[in-house]
Short mmCIF file of C-alpha atoms and ligand atoms in Angstrom, two decimals:
data_model
loop_
_atom_site.label_atom_id
_atom_site.label_comp_id
_atom_site.label_asym_id
_atom_site.label_seq_id
_atom_site.Cartn_x
_atom_site.Cartn_y
_atom_site.Cartn_z
CA MET A 93 0.00 0.00 0.00
CA LYS A 94 1.25 3.49 -0.91
CA PRO A 95 1.43 6.16 1.76
CA ARG A 96 -0.97 8.99 1.03
CA ASN A 97 1.10 12.01 1.97
CA PRO A 98 4.62 13.04 2.93
CA VAL A 99 3.75 12.84 6.61
CA SER A 100 2.65 9.24 6.56
CA ARG A 101 5.41 8.60 4.04
CA ARG A 102 8.03 9.11 6.74
CA VAL A 103 6.48 6.57 9.08
CA PHE A 104 5.82 4.24 6.20
CA LEU A 105 9.44 4.46 5.22
CA SER A 106 10.58 4.06 8.77
CA ILE A 107 8.45 0.95 9.17
CA LEU A 108 9.96 -0.43 6.01
CA GLY A 109 13.28 0.17 7.64
CA SER A 110 14.59 3.14 5.71
CA ALA A 111 15.53 5.17 8.78
CA SER A 112 16.26 4.66 12.40
CA ILE A 113 14.38 6.85 14.85
CA ALA A 114 15.27 10.24 13.61
CA VAL A 115 15.79 13.73 14.94
CA GLY A 116 13.86 16.95 14.25
CA CYS A 117 14.98 17.30 10.67
CA ALA A 118 14.87 13.55 10.30
CA ARG A 119 13.84 13.35 6.71
CA SER A 120 16.51 15.49 5.22
CA GLU A 121 19.12 14.02 7.56
CA SER A 122 18.35 10.42 6.70
CA GLU A 123 18.01 11.29 3.03
CA ALA A 124 21.43 12.93 3.18
CA GLU A 125 22.86 9.86 4.91
CA ARG A 126 21.33 7.59 2.31
CA ALA A 127 22.77 9.68 -0.46
CA THR A 128 26.29 9.47 0.95
CA SER A 129 26.34 5.86 2.17
CA LYS A 130 27.62 3.14 -0.13
CA PRO A 131 25.18 0.39 -1.11
CA GLY A 132 25.68 -2.65 1.07
CA SER A 133 27.55 -0.76 3.80
CA ALA A 134 26.81 -1.65 7.43
CA ASN A 135 24.99 1.60 7.92
CA ASP A 136 22.90 1.10 4.87
CA THR A 137 21.95 -2.42 5.89
CA ALA A 138 20.96 -1.27 9.37
CA ARG A 139 18.79 1.49 7.98
CA ARG A 140 17.12 -0.83 5.51
CA ALA A 141 16.37 -3.59 8.00
CA PRO A 142 12.58 -3.79 8.32
CA LYS A 143 11.23 -1.84 11.25
CA LYS A 144 8.25 -3.48 12.89
CA LEU A 145 5.31 -1.60 14.39
CA SER A 146 6.63 -2.70 17.75
CA GLU A 147 9.78 -0.71 16.99
CA ILE A 148 8.14 2.64 16.47
CA VAL A 149 8.29 5.22 19.24
CA ILE A 150 5.29 7.33 20.23
CA GLY A 151 5.64 10.57 22.17
CA PHE A 152 2.51 11.25 24.22
CA SER A 153 1.93 14.69 25.74
CA GLN A 154 -0.84 14.43 28.33
CA THR A 155 -2.49 17.48 29.95
CA GLY A 156 -1.82 16.19 33.46
CA ALA A 157 -3.89 14.31 36.02
CA GLU A 158 -6.53 16.93 36.82
CA SER A 159 -9.45 14.51 37.10
CA SER A 160 -10.30 10.83 37.59
CA TRP A 161 -11.26 10.87 33.92
CA ARG A 162 -7.79 12.06 32.92
CA VAL A 163 -6.08 9.40 35.03
CA ALA A 164 -8.24 6.76 33.33
CA HIS A 165 -7.43 8.23 29.92
CA SER A 166 -3.67 8.00 30.57
CA LYS A 167 -4.07 4.46 31.87
CA SER A 168 -6.02 3.38 28.81
CA VAL A 169 -3.34 4.76 26.47
CA GLN A 170 -0.43 3.33 28.48
CA GLU A 171 -2.01 -0.10 28.86
CA GLU A 172 -2.76 -0.32 25.15
CA ALA A 173 0.82 0.63 24.29
CA GLU A 174 2.08 -2.13 26.57
CA LYS A 175 -0.37 -4.63 25.14
CA ARG A 176 0.81 -3.90 21.61
CA LYS A 177 4.45 -3.68 22.71
CA ILE A 178 4.80 -0.19 21.28
CA GLN A 179 7.20 2.16 23.02
CA LEU A 180 5.41 5.15 24.51
CA LEU A 181 7.22 8.18 25.91
CA PHE A 182 4.79 9.76 28.36
CA ALA A 183 5.06 13.47 29.22
CA ASP A 184 2.84 14.75 32.01
CA GLY A 185 2.11 18.43 31.29
CA GLN A 186 0.93 19.05 34.87
CA ASN A 187 -1.88 21.16 33.41
CA VAL A 188 0.48 23.80 32.08
CA HIS A 189 0.16 24.57 28.39
CA ASN A 190 3.83 25.53 27.97
CA ASN A 191 4.96 22.25 29.52
CA GLN A 192 3.09 20.50 26.74
CA ILE A 193 4.59 22.70 24.04
CA ASN A 194 8.07 22.00 25.43
CA ALA A 195 7.37 18.26 25.63
CA VAL A 196 6.19 18.12 22.03
CA ASN A 197 9.18 20.15 20.84
CA GLY A 198 11.34 17.65 22.71
CA PHE A 199 9.65 14.75 20.93
CA ILE A 200 10.33 16.44 17.60
CA THR A 201 13.99 16.90 18.47
CA LYS A 202 14.20 13.27 19.56
CA GLY A 203 12.66 12.20 16.29
CA VAL A 204 9.84 10.03 17.59
CA ASP A 205 7.75 8.35 14.92
CA ILE A 206 4.34 9.67 15.96
CA ILE A 207 3.26 12.36 18.41
CA VAL A 208 0.05 12.07 20.40
CA ILE A 209 -1.29 15.19 22.13
CA ALA A 210 -4.11 15.53 24.63
CA PRO A 211 -4.07 19.35 24.67
CA GLN A 212 -4.82 21.25 27.84
CA GLU A 213 -5.58 24.38 25.82
CA SER A 214 -6.70 24.66 22.22
CA LEU A 215 -4.78 27.82 21.24
CA GLY A 216 -1.06 28.30 20.69
CA TRP A 217 -0.25 25.05 18.92
CA LYS A 218 0.34 26.22 15.37
CA PRO A 219 4.15 26.78 15.43
CA THR A 220 4.77 23.44 17.15
CA LEU A 221 2.46 21.56 14.82
CA LYS A 222 4.11 23.20 11.82
CA GLU A 223 7.47 22.08 13.18
CA ALA A 224 6.22 18.50 13.59
CA LYS A 225 4.90 18.58 10.04
CA ARG A 226 8.19 19.94 8.74
CA ALA A 227 9.97 17.06 10.51
CA GLY A 228 7.52 14.61 8.92
CA ILE A 229 6.09 13.42 12.24
CA PRO A 230 2.36 12.73 12.19
CA VAL A 231 0.36 14.18 15.08
CA VAL A 232 -2.73 12.55 16.56
CA LEU A 233 -4.96 14.47 18.97
CA THR A 234 -6.89 12.67 21.67
CA SER A 235 -9.52 13.86 24.17
CA ARG A 236 -9.48 17.51 23.06
CA GLY A 237 -8.90 19.42 19.86
CA VAL A 238 -6.73 22.37 18.89
CA ASP A 239 -7.42 25.59 17.07
CA ALA A 240 -5.20 25.02 14.03
CA ASP A 241 -5.53 24.11 10.36
CA GLU A 242 -6.60 20.51 9.93
CA ASP A 243 -3.64 19.74 7.72
CA LEU A 244 -1.33 20.29 10.70
CA TYR A 245 -2.50 17.05 12.32
CA GLU A 246 -3.59 13.65 11.10
CA THR A 247 -6.71 13.13 13.13
CA VAL A 248 -8.55 14.00 16.34
CA LEU A 249 -10.31 11.47 18.58
CA VAL A 250 -12.85 13.21 20.79
CA ALA A 251 -16.37 13.02 22.19
CA ASP A 252 -19.15 15.25 20.89
CA PHE A 253 -18.81 17.88 23.60
CA VAL A 254 -21.73 20.00 22.38
CA TRP A 255 -23.96 16.92 22.48
CA GLU A 256 -22.80 16.24 26.06
CA GLY A 257 -23.74 19.76 27.19
CA ARG A 258 -27.06 19.51 25.38
CA GLN A 259 -27.84 16.19 27.08
CA ALA A 260 -27.14 17.71 30.50
CA GLY A 261 -29.38 20.70 29.70
CA GLU A 262 -32.22 18.59 28.38
CA TRP A 263 -32.01 16.24 31.34
CA LEU A 264 -32.23 19.19 33.75
CA ALA A 265 -35.10 20.79 31.81
CA LYS A 266 -37.06 17.56 32.09
CA GLN A 267 -36.40 17.13 35.81
CA THR A 268 -37.32 20.71 36.69
CA ASN A 269 -40.19 21.17 34.22
CA GLY A 270 -38.15 23.88 32.59
CA SER A 271 -37.62 25.97 35.71
CA ALA A 272 -34.21 26.11 37.38
CA ARG A 273 -31.69 28.52 38.88
CA ILE A 274 -28.39 27.06 37.92
CA ILE A 275 -24.73 27.26 38.88
CA GLU A 276 -22.49 26.24 35.99
CA LEU A 277 -19.05 24.93 36.89
CA VAL A 278 -16.99 25.43 33.77
CA GLY A 279 -13.93 23.36 32.83
CA THR A 280 -10.59 24.86 31.81
CA PRO A 281 -11.74 27.93 29.86
CA ALA A 282 -9.03 27.68 27.19
CA ALA A 283 -10.01 24.11 26.36
CA ASP A 284 -12.40 23.47 23.46
CA VAL A 285 -14.25 20.93 25.60
CA ALA A 286 -15.31 23.65 28.07
CA THR A 287 -16.49 26.03 25.35
CA MET A 288 -18.47 23.28 23.66
CA ARG A 289 -20.05 21.82 26.80
CA LYS A 290 -21.09 25.35 27.70
CA ALA A 291 -22.57 25.97 24.25
CA GLY A 292 -24.52 22.68 24.19
CA PHE A 293 -26.03 23.32 27.61
CA ALA A 294 -26.91 26.94 26.75
CA GLU A 295 -28.60 25.77 23.57
CA ALA A 296 -30.74 23.22 25.46
CA ILE A 297 -31.89 25.57 28.21
CA ALA A 298 -32.53 28.45 25.79
CA LYS A 299 -35.83 26.73 24.97
CA HIS A 300 -36.93 27.24 28.59
CA PRO A 301 -37.21 30.89 29.64
CA ASP A 302 -37.42 29.93 33.33
CA MET A 303 -34.08 28.14 33.31
CA LYS A 304 -31.47 30.68 34.31
CA ILE A 305 -27.75 30.38 34.87
CA ILE A 306 -27.20 32.40 38.05
CA ALA A 307 -23.41 32.11 37.89
CA SER A 308 -20.93 30.43 35.61
CA GLN A 309 -17.38 30.02 36.88
CA SER A 310 -14.37 27.85 36.13
CA GLY A 311 -13.38 25.04 38.46
CA ASP A 312 -10.65 23.95 36.02
CA PHE A 313 -11.96 20.38 35.86
CA THR A 314 -10.71 19.66 39.40
CA ARG A 315 -12.52 18.54 42.52
CA THR A 316 -10.68 21.02 44.74
CA LYS A 317 -11.55 24.04 42.62
CA GLY A 318 -15.09 22.79 42.02
CA LYS A 319 -15.56 22.71 45.79
CA ALA A 320 -13.98 26.13 46.39
CA VAL A 321 -15.99 27.83 43.63
CA MET A 322 -19.21 26.22 44.81
CA GLU A 323 -18.61 27.37 48.41
CA THR A 324 -18.20 30.96 47.22
CA LEU A 325 -21.23 30.84 44.94
CA LEU A 326 -23.45 29.19 47.54
CA SER A 327 -22.79 31.96 49.99
CA ALA A 328 -23.11 34.68 47.34
CA HIS A 329 -26.46 33.27 46.17
CA LYS A 330 -27.95 31.90 49.39
CA GLY A 331 -31.31 30.24 48.83
CA GLU A 332 -31.34 31.04 45.11
CA ILE A 333 -29.84 27.91 43.61
CA ASN A 334 -31.59 24.64 42.88
CA ALA A 335 -29.31 23.09 40.26
CA VAL A 336 -25.64 22.60 39.38
CA TYR A 337 -24.32 21.78 35.96
CA ALA A 338 -20.65 20.79 36.18
CA HIS A 339 -18.56 20.25 33.05
CA ASN A 340 -17.06 17.15 34.66
CA ASP A 341 -17.72 14.72 37.48
CA ASP A 342 -14.75 15.81 39.57
CA MET A 343 -16.04 19.39 39.85
CA ALA A 344 -19.52 18.01 40.60
CA LEU A 345 -18.06 15.87 43.40
CA GLY A 346 -16.34 18.94 44.82
CA ALA A 347 -19.60 20.90 44.56
CA ILE A 348 -21.44 18.12 46.38
CA GLN A 349 -19.02 18.49 49.31
CA ALA A 350 -19.66 22.24 49.37
CA ILE A 351 -23.44 21.77 49.24
CA GLU A 352 -23.30 19.35 52.17
CA ALA A 353 -21.04 21.70 54.11
CA ALA A 354 -23.67 24.41 53.61
CA GLY A 355 -26.24 22.15 55.28
CA LEU A 356 -28.09 21.30 52.07
CA LYS A 357 -28.83 17.98 50.41
CA PRO A 358 -27.10 17.51 47.05
CA GLY A 359 -29.30 15.54 44.67
CA LYS A 360 -32.44 16.81 46.44
CA ASP A 361 -32.28 20.47 47.49
CA ILE A 362 -29.87 21.08 44.66
CA LEU A 363 -29.93 18.80 41.63
CA VAL A 364 -26.50 17.97 40.26
CA VAL A 365 -25.75 16.90 36.70
CA SER A 366 -22.29 16.50 35.20
CA VAL A 367 -20.23 14.87 32.47
CA ASP A 368 -17.75 11.92 32.34
CA ALA A 369 -19.43 8.93 34.06
CA VAL A 370 -16.44 7.98 36.20
CA LYS A 371 -16.88 5.37 38.93
CA PRO A 372 -16.83 7.93 41.80
CA ALA A 373 -19.79 9.61 40.07
CA PHE A 374 -21.65 6.31 40.11
CA GLU A 375 -20.88 5.99 43.83
CA ALA A 376 -22.28 9.49 44.37
CA MET A 377 -25.39 8.57 42.38
CA ILE A 378 -25.87 5.43 44.50
CA GLU A 379 -25.67 7.68 47.59
CA GLY A 380 -28.32 9.91 45.99
CA LYS A 381 -26.01 12.94 45.84
CA LEU A 382 -25.47 13.16 42.08
CA ASN A 383 -28.52 12.97 39.83
CA ALA A 384 -27.08 12.20 36.41
CA THR A 385 -23.87 12.07 34.44
CA VAL A 386 -23.29 12.17 30.70
CA GLU A 387 -20.68 9.66 29.64
CA CYS A 388 -17.51 10.90 27.96
CA SER A 389 -15.52 7.73 27.38
CA ALA A 390 -11.97 7.81 28.73
CA VAL A 391 -11.13 4.53 27.04
CA HIS A 392 -9.23 5.94 24.07
CA GLY A 393 -6.34 3.45 24.06
CA PRO A 394 -7.64 0.80 21.61
CA LEU A 395 -9.00 3.34 19.11
CA LEU A 396 -5.88 5.47 19.42
CA PHE A 397 -3.53 2.59 18.66
CA ASP A 398 -5.71 1.23 15.85
CA THR A 399 -5.47 4.72 14.36
CA ILE A 400 -1.72 4.94 14.93
CA GLU A 401 -1.20 1.59 13.25
CA LYS A 402 -3.26 2.70 10.26
CA ILE A 403 -1.26 5.91 9.93
CA ALA A 404 1.94 3.93 10.23
CA ARG A 405 0.81 1.65 7.42
CA GLY A 406 0.04 4.68 5.29
CA GLU A 407 -3.73 4.11 5.40
CA LYS A 408 -6.21 6.93 5.32
CA VAL A 409 -7.86 7.81 8.62
CA PRO A 410 -10.85 10.12 9.14
CA LYS A 411 -9.93 13.65 10.25
CA ARG A 412 -12.23 13.34 13.24
CA THR A 413 -13.58 10.31 15.09
CA ILE A 414 -16.32 10.82 17.64
CA VAL A 415 -16.14 8.57 20.67
CA PRO A 416 -19.79 7.98 21.63
CA GLY A 417 -21.34 8.39 25.09
CA LYS A 418 -24.69 8.09 26.83
CA VAL A 419 -26.61 9.50 29.79
CA PHE A 420 -26.68 7.64 33.11
CA GLU A 421 -29.22 8.48 35.79
CA ARG A 422 -29.19 7.90 39.52
CA ASP A 423 -31.54 4.91 39.53
CA GLN A 424 -29.33 3.00 37.06
CA ALA A 425 -26.14 3.47 39.07
CA ALA A 426 -26.27 0.49 41.44
CA ALA A 427 -26.92 -1.97 38.63
CA LEU A 428 -24.26 -0.52 36.33
CA ILE A 429 -21.36 0.49 38.57
CA SER A 430 -19.63 -2.87 38.20
CA THR A 431 -19.66 -2.48 34.41
CA ARG A 432 -17.87 0.85 34.43
CA PRO A 433 -14.37 0.58 33.01
CA TYR A 434 -13.03 3.69 34.78
O1 AHR B 144 -11.12 16.41 27.72
C1 AHR B 144 -12.01 15.65 28.46
C2 AHR B 144 -12.23 16.28 29.80
O2 AHR B 144 -11.01 16.56 30.42
C3 AHR B 144 -12.96 15.41 30.79
O3 AHR B 144 -14.33 15.56 30.77
C4 AHR B 144 -12.44 15.94 32.05
O4 AHR B 144 -12.77 15.23 33.19
C5 AHR B 144 -11.01 16.04 31.73
O5 AHR B 144 -10.24 16.67 32.64
#
């Protein structure tokens, strides 16, 4: 099979054994080496020895470990790499955008075969992605997207974040007969996922004039910040709030702690709906404290590595693959918790 573009060409060639793991300007360097080496020389033979998929090196830049979802996402990717015996260099960005940029630049310099990015923020990636492209290293995005031309990356594997927000809004509209005073706990504002979950929810509640967002504030996708923000908002809006929409389960779990600390009953006095469907959210639903969660699958490993293998073989992959999810309600939690993979 012929590789479809220069980007996949490099991996294709490297799998065929034309180059060892290369550095930033890998293509020109290995081409220069090939041009100067004599046929049949030791170097030449080494470079031409077939390189198996198990010999490729992936550089993975992860946002960090901000939520239970994120930890499960990392685990899924790492376990799948191990299963397929593919070398994975893991860089924990510790939720700092520049750490991720530096990590990816490092992968380019090292000359990894494929770069995987789970971007903390969607802006600011263009120069780095251009550099990866120039070096002939395909980039795969997982869990979030970037604001950059599509030809700067191979593919993005994400959930339909607008759909998730819409599901949460429609669920809340149904439960409250279209009348609610809502606190929205927003994810990391610079992440596309936060913008889209916000937009989907806003779209759903716009059909109900008596559903009002009283306050909308970022809890950065973490339990600690979700709790702190909720404490502040509960005291600023005493007696006004009867619903929380959190962009992820961790912030919802933090908010639940704040609601209880304020002497109120989460799940009853204040309905709580969130996104992710992590096991701790199922536990909270069993306890009656969380009302519903919209699944955003964290199990990206198998799809990610199927995609990587296709790219490495020079096959065409769709620009975007949506990882599907569904809504789970409180009364389903006890029966389903044992089936949750994360
Ligand atoms: O990008 C996916 C989101 O990031 C998850 O919903 C959230 O929990 C994580 O931190």
